[in-house]
Amino acid sequence: MPTVRETTYQLLRTWGLTTVFGNPGSNELPFLDGFPPDFRYVLGLHEGAVLAMADGYAQATGRPALVNLHSAAGLGNAVGVLANARASHTPLVVTAGQQARPMIGLGAVLGEPDLTRVPAPHVKWAFEPSTAQDVPRALSQAFHLATLPPAGPVFVSLPLDDWAREAQADQVAHLAARRVRAAGAASAEVVVELAGLLRSARTPVLVAGPEVDEEDAFAAVVALAERLRAPVWTAPTPPRCPFPTRHPLWRGVLPPSIAGVAERLAGHDVVLVLGAPVFRYHAYRPGPYLPEGAHLVAVGRDPEAAARSAFGDALVADPGVVARQLLDAFPEPCARPAPVGLVRDEPPLEDAAPFTAGAVFAAMARHLPRDVRLVNESTSNTAQFWEQLDLDRPRSLFFPAAGGLGFGLPAAVGVALADPDRPVVAVLGDGAAQYGVAGLWTAVQERLPVMFVVLTNGTYGALRSFVTQLGVSDAPGLDLPGLDVARIAEGYGMPARRVTGAGELVAELAKIGPGRGPRLLEVAIVPEHRALG
């Protein structure tokens, strides 16, 4: 009879989960015993970094990733980053080793009777099998739940004494053969209704969200906007880029406030939201949800988000599929005039540091290779980032969706692991870099083509932007003196340098490409504090 461990590894092969992100402890060693040679174990030095690497990997590949954490403490270390995965709808199968079953109720070290409660509410489902024989089936349920829309992380607690037990003989055959799929098309009647609404609109506008950041959906939304001759906004606080940022129809990212959204959408009578919740606000600026007379329809996979919204109509469906259905309803471009494209200012790069963030991003837009993937966790200058960067391919930008720091640095490692032939640039704040700094070690060990660009301004700049907005003064803990990020990177074995001149920065950006190992640049920037919303 096969063991539970043997059965599980066979199922993982079937599902393509042969890369395991982990930081092992004693509870996990029985699962890792005799680790198969066709599997890859990616070691992270902190569970938060481990989960962020898996998050970046899953987002970059569009497929689930497997995470193996250590007991309640290790799982707890990862919960902050798990919040980002939930907000990004990243399909993750997160596991943690539980104590041996006879020890769980005795208060044993590394035993937690309520282990399934630790990751709540940031997982779609949390479960501990009641028997060893149920472990393979539970993992099958976790895999399918993680991928079904809306995708997201799930959790399974795995007692350490289950792995050597006998499995049911027919489990592999039955579980491996299962297919669980979701159909996301709209009915013909709904398509006719939506097409009629858009056809009669005087000034329609599209709002694109992260659910269309994949090849077919991305192309369909671009084509639909061109057929409708409608401007396109990106939904507030986007974790990914759903529309080309240099397309003449793109208008930018909607501000994350109630009043700000209404102000930007003023003058439009029909708002079609594709692949985003309505809306993910951050700064509290009250006002009307929409301009007077505007009709909003949102299309997305998440029924909870559809039900939660306080305004507009919602259709729970695959937004990419619906966009293609609407394309069929508009075989020719609409007669309305096309909107005029944005006029962009590209600030010149100063001769010497400190630079402005906008100038650094403009230089990156000019000198980075076309196939680069970007990870952004420099949260105090995201507005400048969006204003300058040229993003025209799906799954090319990744951002911490819940706003929790610690995602960016290790997520860039996971993105590079997903496709080492595409270079990755991680743009990080000097404060944000400290949350996931252990990821530098994994980047060095795997020799990944990642350049970490750490923008240092000596402060938590995003918090500074809230000071005036919230009427706060004399708050402690906002300044970060004494950090030497380049030396920290060198301590992990990574080549690093502090850039002091424009020529140095341009020369370093020109070195980015496949086949090169990781490198860190520390770049001093001028503190800038733009209010959100």
Coordinates of C-alpha atoms in Angstrom, one line a residue:
M1 CA 0.0 0.0 0.0
P2 CA 1.3 3.5 -0.8
T3 CA 1.9 5.9 2.1
V4 CA 0.1 9.2 2.5
R5 CA 3.4 10.9 1.6
E6 CA 3.9 8.9 -1.6
T7 CA 0.3 9.5 -2.6
T8 CA 0.6 13.2 -1.9
Y9 CA 3.7 13.7 -4.0
Q10 CA 2.1 11.8 -6.9
L11 CA -0.9 14.1 -6.8
L12 CA 1.3 17.2 -6.6
R13 CA 3.0 16.1 -9.8
T14 CA -0.4 15.8 -11.4
W15 CA -1.3 19.3 -10.4
G16 CA 2.1 20.8 -11.4
L17 CA 2.9 21.7 -7.8
T18 CA 6.5 20.5 -8.0
T19 CA 8.0 23.7 -6.6
V20 CA 7.7 24.0 -2.8
F21 CA 8.3 27.3 -1.0
G22 CA 9.2 26.7 2.6
N23 CA 11.2 27.2 5.8
P24 CA 11.2 23.8 7.5
G25 CA 10.8 22.9 11.1
S26 CA 10.5 19.6 12.9
N27 CA 6.8 19.3 12.2
E28 CA 7.5 19.5 8.4
L29 CA 10.5 17.0 8.2
P30 CA 8.3 13.9 7.8
F31 CA 6.7 15.5 4.7
L32 CA 10.1 16.4 3.3
D33 CA 11.7 13.0 4.1
G34 CA 13.2 11.6 0.9
F35 CA 12.4 14.7 -1.1
P36 CA 11.9 13.6 -4.7
P37 CA 14.5 14.7 -7.2
D38 CA 12.0 16.0 -9.7
F39 CA 10.7 18.6 -7.1
R40 CA 12.4 21.9 -6.3
Y41 CA 12.6 23.3 -2.7
V42 CA 12.9 27.1 -2.5
L43 CA 14.2 28.0 0.9
G44 CA 13.4 31.3 2.5
L45 CA 14.9 32.6 5.7
H46 CA 11.6 33.9 7.1
E47 CA 8.1 32.7 6.6
G48 CA 6.9 36.1 5.5
A49 CA 9.5 36.1 2.7
V50 CA 8.6 32.5 1.9
L51 CA 4.9 33.3 1.3
A52 CA 5.7 36.5 -0.6
M53 CA 8.0 34.5 -3.0
A54 CA 5.2 32.0 -3.6
D55 CA 2.8 34.9 -4.1
G56 CA 5.0 36.5 -6.8
Y57 CA 5.6 33.1 -8.4
A58 CA 1.9 32.3 -8.6
Q59 CA 1.0 35.8 -10.0
A60 CA 3.7 35.6 -12.6
T61 CA 2.8 32.1 -13.8
G62 CA -1.0 32.4 -13.4
R63 CA -0.9 29.0 -11.6
P64 CA -1.1 27.9 -8.0
A65 CA 1.9 27.7 -5.8
L66 CA 2.6 25.4 -2.8
V67 CA 3.8 26.8 0.5
N68 CA 5.0 24.7 3.4
L69 CA 5.3 26.7 6.7
H70 CA 6.3 25.7 10.2
S71 CA 3.5 25.2 12.9
A72 CA 1.5 28.1 14.3
A73 CA 4.5 30.4 14.8
G74 CA 5.7 30.1 11.3
L75 CA 2.2 30.5 9.9
G76 CA 1.8 33.5 12.1
N77 CA 5.0 35.1 10.7
A78 CA 3.4 34.8 7.2
V79 CA 0.0 36.2 8.0
G80 CA 0.9 39.8 7.2
V81 CA 1.9 38.8 3.7
L82 CA -1.1 36.5 3.4
A83 CA -3.3 39.6 3.5
N84 CA -1.8 40.8 0.3
A85 CA -2.3 37.4 -1.4
R86 CA -5.9 37.4 -0.4
A87 CA -6.4 40.9 -1.8
S88 CA -4.6 39.9 -5.0
H89 CA -6.7 36.7 -5.4
T90 CA -3.5 34.8 -5.6
P91 CA -4.0 31.0 -5.8
L92 CA -1.9 29.5 -3.0
V93 CA -2.0 26.2 -1.3
V94 CA -0.6 27.1 2.1
T95 CA 0.2 24.2 4.5
A96 CA 1.8 24.0 8.0
G97 CA 3.0 21.1 10.0
Q98 CA 0.9 20.2 13.0
Q99 CA 2.2 18.2 16.0
A100 CA 1.7 14.4 16.1
R101 CA -2.0 13.7 16.6
P102 CA -1.7 12.2 20.2
M103 CA 0.2 15.3 21.3
I104 CA -2.1 18.1 20.0
G105 CA -4.4 18.2 23.0
L106 CA -1.6 17.9 25.6
G107 CA -0.3 21.4 25.1
A108 CA 2.9 20.1 23.5
V109 CA 5.4 22.4 22.0
L110 CA 4.6 23.1 18.3
G111 CA 1.1 21.8 18.8
E112 CA -1.9 24.1 18.3
P113 CA -5.4 22.7 18.6
D114 CA -6.8 25.7 16.7
L115 CA -4.2 25.9 14.0
T116 CA -6.9 26.5 11.3
R117 CA -7.9 29.7 13.0
V118 CA -4.4 31.3 12.7
P119 CA -4.7 32.4 9.0
A120 CA -8.2 33.6 9.3
P121 CA -9.7 35.7 7.7
H122 CA -7.1 35.8 4.9
V123 CA -7.8 32.4 3.4
K124 CA -10.8 31.1 1.5
W125 CA -10.8 27.8 3.5
A126 CA -8.9 26.3 6.4
F127 CA -9.0 22.6 7.3
E128 CA -7.2 19.9 9.3
P129 CA -8.0 16.4 8.1
S130 CA -9.6 14.2 10.8
T131 CA -7.7 11.2 9.6
A132 CA -4.4 10.5 7.9
Q133 CA -6.2 8.9 5.0
D134 CA -8.1 12.1 4.3
V135 CA -4.9 14.2 3.7
P136 CA -4.8 13.6 -0.1
R137 CA -8.5 14.4 -0.5
A138 CA -8.1 17.5 1.6
L139 CA -5.2 18.7 -0.5
S140 CA -7.2 18.1 -3.6
Q141 CA -10.0 20.2 -2.3
A142 CA -7.5 22.9 -1.4
F143 CA -6.0 22.9 -4.9
H144 CA -9.3 23.2 -6.6
L145 CA -10.7 25.9 -4.2
A146 CA -7.5 28.0 -4.6
T147 CA -8.0 28.1 -8.4
L148 CA -11.8 28.5 -8.6
P149 CA -12.9 32.1 -9.0
P150 CA -12.4 34.2 -7.1
A151 CA -9.0 32.6 -6.7
G152 CA -7.2 32.9 -3.4
P153 CA -5.1 31.3 -0.7
V154 CA -6.3 28.2 1.2
F155 CA -4.8 26.5 4.2
V156 CA -4.4 22.9 5.3
S157 CA -3.0 21.8 8.7
L158 CA -1.0 18.5 8.3
P159 CA -0.1 16.4 11.4
L160 CA 3.4 15.1 11.3
D161 CA 2.5 11.5 12.0
D162 CA 0.1 11.2 9.0
W163 CA 2.8 11.0 6.3
A164 CA 4.0 7.4 7.0
R165 CA 0.5 6.0 7.3
E166 CA -1.1 3.9 4.6
A167 CA -3.2 5.7 2.0
Q168 CA -6.3 4.4 0.3
A169 CA -5.2 2.4 -2.7
D170 CA -7.4 4.2 -5.3
Q171 CA -7.0 7.7 -4.1
V172 CA -4.4 8.8 -6.7
A173 CA -6.4 7.5 -9.7
H174 CA -9.7 9.2 -8.6
L175 CA -8.2 12.5 -7.3
A176 CA -5.8 12.9 -10.2
A177 CA -8.5 12.5 -12.8
R178 CA -10.8 15.2 -11.4
R179 CA -11.3 18.5 -13.3
V180 CA -13.1 21.4 -11.5
R181 CA -13.8 24.3 -13.8
A182 CA -15.8 27.5 -13.8
A183 CA -17.8 28.8 -16.8
G184 CA -17.7 32.6 -16.9
A185 CA -19.6 33.7 -19.9
A186 CA -22.7 36.0 -19.8
S187 CA -26.0 34.9 -21.2
A188 CA -27.0 36.2 -24.6
E189 CA -29.7 38.4 -23.1
V190 CA -27.2 40.0 -20.7
V191 CA -24.8 40.7 -23.6
V192 CA -27.5 42.3 -25.6
E193 CA -28.5 44.5 -22.6
L194 CA -24.9 45.6 -22.0
A195 CA -24.2 46.3 -25.6
G196 CA -27.4 48.4 -25.8
L197 CA -26.4 50.4 -22.8
L198 CA -22.9 51.1 -24.3
R199 CA -24.3 51.8 -27.7
S200 CA -26.7 54.4 -26.4
A201 CA -24.1 56.1 -24.1
R202 CA -22.9 59.5 -25.0
T203 CA -19.7 59.4 -23.1
P204 CA -18.9 55.8 -21.9
V205 CA -15.8 55.1 -19.8
L206 CA -14.1 51.8 -18.9
V207 CA -12.4 51.0 -15.6
A208 CA -10.0 48.0 -15.8
G209 CA -8.9 45.9 -12.9
P210 CA -6.5 43.1 -12.0
E211 CA -8.8 40.3 -13.2
V212 CA -8.0 41.2 -16.8
D213 CA -4.2 41.1 -16.3
E214 CA -3.8 38.0 -18.5
E215 CA -3.1 37.6 -22.2
D216 CA -6.6 37.0 -23.7
A217 CA -8.5 39.3 -21.3
F218 CA -5.9 42.1 -21.6
A219 CA -6.1 42.1 -25.4
A220 CA -9.9 41.9 -25.3
V221 CA -10.2 44.9 -23.0
V222 CA -7.8 47.0 -25.2
A223 CA -9.8 46.0 -28.3
L224 CA -13.1 46.8 -26.7
A225 CA -11.9 50.3 -25.6
E226 CA -10.8 51.0 -29.1
R227 CA -14.1 49.8 -30.6
L228 CA -16.1 51.9 -28.1
R229 CA -13.6 54.8 -28.4
A230 CA -13.9 55.1 -24.7
P231 CA -11.2 56.3 -22.2
V232 CA -9.9 53.8 -19.7
W233 CA -9.0 54.3 -16.1
T234 CA -7.2 51.7 -14.0
A235 CA -9.2 50.8 -10.8
P236 CA -7.9 52.3 -7.5
T237 CA -5.0 50.6 -5.6
P238 CA -4.3 48.0 -8.4
P239 CA -2.0 45.1 -7.6
R240 CA -1.3 44.6 -11.3
C241 CA -1.5 46.5 -14.5
P242 CA -4.7 45.8 -16.6
F243 CA -4.2 48.2 -19.5
P244 CA -1.2 49.6 -21.4
T245 CA 0.0 52.8 -19.7
R246 CA 1.1 54.5 -22.9
H247 CA -2.1 53.7 -24.9
P248 CA -3.8 57.0 -26.0
L249 CA -7.1 55.9 -24.3
W250 CA -5.5 55.3 -20.9
R251 CA -6.2 58.0 -18.3
G252 CA -4.3 56.8 -15.3
V253 CA -5.2 55.2 -11.9
L254 CA -8.3 56.3 -10.2
P255 CA -7.6 57.9 -6.8
P256 CA -8.5 55.7 -3.8
S257 CA -11.2 57.9 -2.3
I258 CA -15.0 58.2 -2.8
A259 CA -14.9 61.8 -3.8
G260 CA -11.8 61.3 -6.0
V261 CA -13.4 58.6 -8.1
A262 CA -16.5 60.7 -8.7
E263 CA -14.3 63.7 -9.7
R264 CA -12.3 61.7 -12.2
L265 CA -15.4 60.1 -13.8
A266 CA -17.3 63.4 -14.1
G267 CA -18.8 63.9 -17.6
H268 CA -19.4 60.1 -18.2
D269 CA -22.9 58.7 -18.4
V270 CA -22.0 54.9 -18.5
V271 CA -19.2 53.4 -16.5
L272 CA -18.2 49.8 -17.3
V273 CA -15.9 48.2 -14.7
L274 CA -14.1 45.1 -15.9
G275 CA -12.3 42.9 -13.3
A276 CA -12.2 45.1 -10.2
P277 CA -14.2 45.5 -7.0
V278 CA -16.2 48.8 -6.9
F279 CA -14.1 50.3 -5.4
R280 CA -11.1 49.7 -3.1
Y281 CA -10.8 53.0 -1.3
H282 CA -8.0 54.0 1.1
A283 CA -8.2 57.7 2.0
Y284 CA -11.5 58.9 3.4
R285 CA -12.8 61.8 1.3
P286 CA -16.6 61.5 1.4
G287 CA -18.8 62.6 -1.4
P288 CA -21.1 61.1 -4.1
Y289 CA -20.1 57.7 -5.3
L290 CA -20.6 58.6 -8.9
P291 CA -21.2 61.8 -11.0
E292 CA -24.9 62.7 -11.2
G293 CA -26.7 60.7 -13.9
A294 CA -23.9 58.1 -14.3
H295 CA -24.9 54.4 -14.6
L296 CA -22.3 51.9 -13.5
V297 CA -22.1 48.2 -14.3
A298 CA -19.3 46.0 -12.9
V299 CA -18.2 42.6 -14.3
G300 CA -16.0 40.4 -12.1
R301 CA -15.5 37.0 -10.7
D302 CA -15.9 37.7 -7.0
P303 CA -19.6 37.4 -5.8
E304 CA -18.7 38.8 -2.4
A305 CA -17.3 42.0 -4.0
A306 CA -20.4 42.2 -6.3
A307 CA -22.7 42.0 -3.3
R308 CA -20.7 44.4 -1.1
S309 CA -20.8 47.4 -3.4
A310 CA -23.0 50.3 -2.3
F311 CA -23.9 51.4 -5.8
G312 CA -24.2 50.3 -9.5
D313 CA -25.2 47.0 -11.1
A314 CA -23.0 43.9 -11.0
L315 CA -22.5 40.8 -13.1
V316 CA -20.6 37.9 -11.6
A317 CA -18.8 36.5 -14.7
D318 CA -15.3 36.3 -16.2
P319 CA -14.6 39.9 -17.3
G320 CA -12.3 38.8 -20.1
V321 CA -14.9 36.5 -21.6
V322 CA -17.6 39.2 -21.3
A323 CA -15.2 41.7 -23.0
R324 CA -14.8 39.3 -25.9
Q325 CA -18.6 38.8 -26.1
L326 CA -19.1 42.6 -26.3
L327 CA -16.5 42.7 -29.0
D328 CA -18.7 40.5 -31.1
A329 CA -21.6 43.0 -30.5
F330 CA -19.4 45.8 -31.8
P331 CA -17.9 44.6 -35.1
E332 CA -17.0 48.1 -36.1
P333 CA -15.7 51.1 -34.1
C334 CA -18.4 53.4 -32.8
A335 CA -19.0 56.7 -34.5
R336 CA -18.1 58.9 -31.5
P337 CA -14.8 60.8 -31.7
A338 CA -11.8 59.1 -30.0
P339 CA -10.6 60.9 -26.9
V340 CA -7.3 62.8 -27.0
G341 CA -4.4 61.1 -25.4
L342 CA -2.6 62.3 -22.3
V343 CA 0.2 64.8 -22.5
R344 CA 3.0 63.5 -20.3
D345 CA 5.8 65.4 -18.6
E346 CA 9.1 63.4 -18.4
P347 CA 11.2 65.1 -15.7
P348 CA 14.9 65.1 -16.5
L349 CA 17.3 63.2 -14.3
E350 CA 19.3 65.5 -12.0
D351 CA 23.1 65.4 -12.3
A352 CA 23.5 64.0 -8.8
A353 CA 21.5 62.4 -6.1
P354 CA 19.2 62.9 -4.4
F355 CA 16.9 62.6 -7.5
T356 CA 13.2 63.1 -7.7
A357 CA 11.2 59.8 -7.8
G358 CA 9.6 60.9 -11.1
A359 CA 13.0 61.4 -12.7
V360 CA 14.2 58.0 -11.6
F361 CA 11.1 56.4 -13.1
A362 CA 11.4 58.3 -16.3
A363 CA 14.9 57.1 -16.6
M364 CA 13.7 53.5 -16.0
A365 CA 11.1 53.9 -18.7
R366 CA 13.8 55.0 -21.2
H367 CA 16.5 52.4 -20.4
L368 CA 14.8 49.2 -19.1
P369 CA 14.4 46.4 -21.6
R370 CA 11.0 45.9 -23.0
D371 CA 10.4 42.4 -21.4
V372 CA 11.3 43.5 -17.9
R373 CA 8.9 42.6 -15.1
L374 CA 8.4 45.2 -12.3
V375 CA 7.6 44.8 -8.7
N376 CA 6.7 48.1 -6.8
E377 CA 6.8 48.5 -3.1
S378 CA 7.9 52.1 -2.9
T379 CA 4.5 53.2 -1.7
S380 CA 5.2 56.9 -1.1
N381 CA 5.6 57.6 -4.9
T382 CA 3.2 55.2 -6.6
A383 CA 1.6 58.2 -8.4
Q384 CA 4.9 59.1 -10.0
F385 CA 5.5 55.5 -10.8
W386 CA 2.3 55.2 -12.8
E387 CA 2.9 58.6 -14.5
Q388 CA 6.2 57.5 -16.0
L389 CA 6.5 53.8 -16.5
D390 CA 5.6 52.2 -19.9
L391 CA 3.7 49.0 -19.2
D392 CA 2.1 47.2 -22.1
R393 CA 2.2 43.5 -21.3
P394 CA 0.0 41.5 -18.9
R395 CA 1.6 40.1 -15.7
S396 CA 4.4 42.6 -15.9
L397 CA 3.7 44.6 -12.7
F398 CA 3.1 43.4 -9.2
F399 CA 2.1 45.5 -6.1
P400 CA 1.1 44.7 -2.5
A401 CA -2.7 44.6 -2.9
A402 CA -3.6 45.0 0.8
G403 CA -0.9 47.6 1.4
G404 CA 1.0 45.4 3.8
L405 CA 4.8 45.8 3.5
G406 CA 7.0 42.8 3.1
F407 CA 5.7 41.7 -0.2
G408 CA 7.9 43.5 -2.7
L409 CA 11.4 42.2 -2.2
P410 CA 10.7 38.5 -1.8
A411 CA 7.9 38.7 -4.4
A412 CA 10.4 39.8 -7.0
V413 CA 12.4 36.6 -6.1
G414 CA 9.3 34.5 -6.8
V415 CA 8.6 36.4 -10.1
A416 CA 12.1 35.7 -11.3
L417 CA 11.8 32.0 -10.3
A418 CA 8.7 31.8 -12.5
D419 CA 10.6 32.8 -15.6
P420 CA 14.4 33.3 -15.2
D421 CA 14.7 34.4 -18.8
R422 CA 12.8 37.6 -18.1
P423 CA 14.7 40.2 -15.9
V424 CA 12.9 41.6 -12.9
V425 CA 13.3 45.0 -11.3
A426 CA 12.0 45.6 -7.8
V427 CA 11.4 49.2 -6.8
L428 CA 11.5 49.4 -3.0
G429 CA 11.3 52.0 -0.4
D430 CA 14.1 52.0 2.2
G431 CA 11.5 51.2 4.9
A432 CA 9.7 48.6 2.9
A433 CA 12.9 46.7 2.0
Q434 CA 13.5 45.9 5.7
Y435 CA 10.2 43.9 5.9
G436 CA 11.3 41.3 3.4
V437 CA 15.1 41.7 3.5
A438 CA 15.6 37.9 4.0
G439 CA 14.6 37.4 0.4
L440 CA 18.0 38.8 -0.7
W441 CA 19.6 35.5 0.4
T442 CA 17.3 33.4 -1.8
A443 CA 18.0 35.6 -4.8
V444 CA 21.7 35.1 -4.3
Q445 CA 21.4 31.3 -3.8
E446 CA 19.3 30.9 -6.9
R447 CA 21.4 33.4 -9.0
L448 CA 18.2 35.2 -10.2
P449 CA 18.1 38.1 -12.7
V450 CA 16.7 40.6 -10.2
M451 CA 17.8 44.2 -9.7
F452 CA 16.6 45.7 -6.4
V453 CA 16.3 49.5 -6.7
V454 CA 15.9 50.8 -3.2
L455 CA 14.8 54.5 -3.1
T456 CA 16.0 56.0 0.1
N457 CA 14.5 59.1 1.6
G458 CA 15.1 58.4 5.3
T459 CA 11.4 58.3 6.2
Y460 CA 8.2 56.4 5.9
G461 CA 7.0 58.6 3.0
A462 CA 3.6 57.1 2.6
L463 CA 2.8 57.9 6.2
R464 CA 4.1 61.4 5.8
S465 CA 1.5 61.9 3.0
F466 CA -1.2 61.2 5.6
V467 CA 0.0 63.6 8.2
T468 CA -1.7 66.7 6.8
Q469 CA -4.6 64.8 5.4
L470 CA -5.5 63.3 8.8
G471 CA -4.7 66.4 10.8
V472 CA -1.9 64.7 12.6
S473 CA 1.2 66.3 14.1
D474 CA 4.2 65.2 16.0
A475 CA 3.7 61.5 15.4
P476 CA 6.7 59.3 16.4
G477 CA 8.3 56.5 14.4
L478 CA 8.2 58.2 10.9
D479 CA 11.9 58.7 10.4
L480 CA 14.5 56.0 9.4
P481 CA 18.0 57.2 10.2
G482 CA 21.1 55.0 10.1
L483 CA 20.1 52.5 7.4
D484 CA 22.8 51.4 4.9
V485 CA 20.9 49.1 2.5
A486 CA 23.8 48.5 0.3
R487 CA 25.9 47.1 3.2
I488 CA 22.9 44.9 4.3
A489 CA 22.7 43.4 0.8
E490 CA 26.5 42.7 0.8
G491 CA 26.0 40.8 4.1
Y492 CA 23.7 38.4 2.2
G493 CA 26.4 38.0 -0.5
M494 CA 24.8 40.3 -3.1
P495 CA 26.7 42.9 -5.1
A496 CA 25.4 46.3 -4.2
R497 CA 26.3 50.0 -4.7
R498 CA 25.1 53.4 -3.7
V499 CA 24.3 55.5 -6.8
T500 CA 25.4 59.1 -6.6
G501 CA 25.2 60.4 -10.2
A502 CA 22.9 60.3 -13.2
G503 CA 25.5 58.5 -15.4
E504 CA 25.9 55.8 -12.8
L505 CA 22.2 55.2 -12.6
V506 CA 21.7 55.0 -16.4
A507 CA 24.7 52.7 -16.7
E508 CA 23.3 50.3 -14.1
L509 CA 19.9 50.2 -15.7
A510 CA 21.5 49.3 -19.0
K511 CA 23.0 46.2 -17.4
I512 CA 19.6 44.6 -16.6
G513 CA 19.0 41.5 -18.6
P514 CA 18.7 37.7 -18.5
G515 CA 21.7 35.7 -17.5
R516 CA 22.8 38.2 -14.9
G517 CA 22.7 37.5 -11.2
P518 CA 21.0 39.7 -8.6
R519 CA 22.2 43.2 -7.7
L520 CA 21.0 46.0 -5.4
L521 CA 21.2 49.7 -6.1
E522 CA 20.6 52.2 -3.3
V523 CA 19.3 55.5 -4.8
A524 CA 18.7 58.6 -2.7
I525 CA 15.6 60.5 -3.6
V526 CA 14.0 63.7 -2.5
P527 CA 11.2 63.2 0.0
E528 CA 7.8 64.0 -1.6
H529 CA 4.5 63.7 0.1
R530 CA 1.4 63.6 -2.2
A531 CA -1.9 63.3 -0.4
L532 CA -3.9 60.2 -1.4
G533 CA -7.4 60.6 -3.0

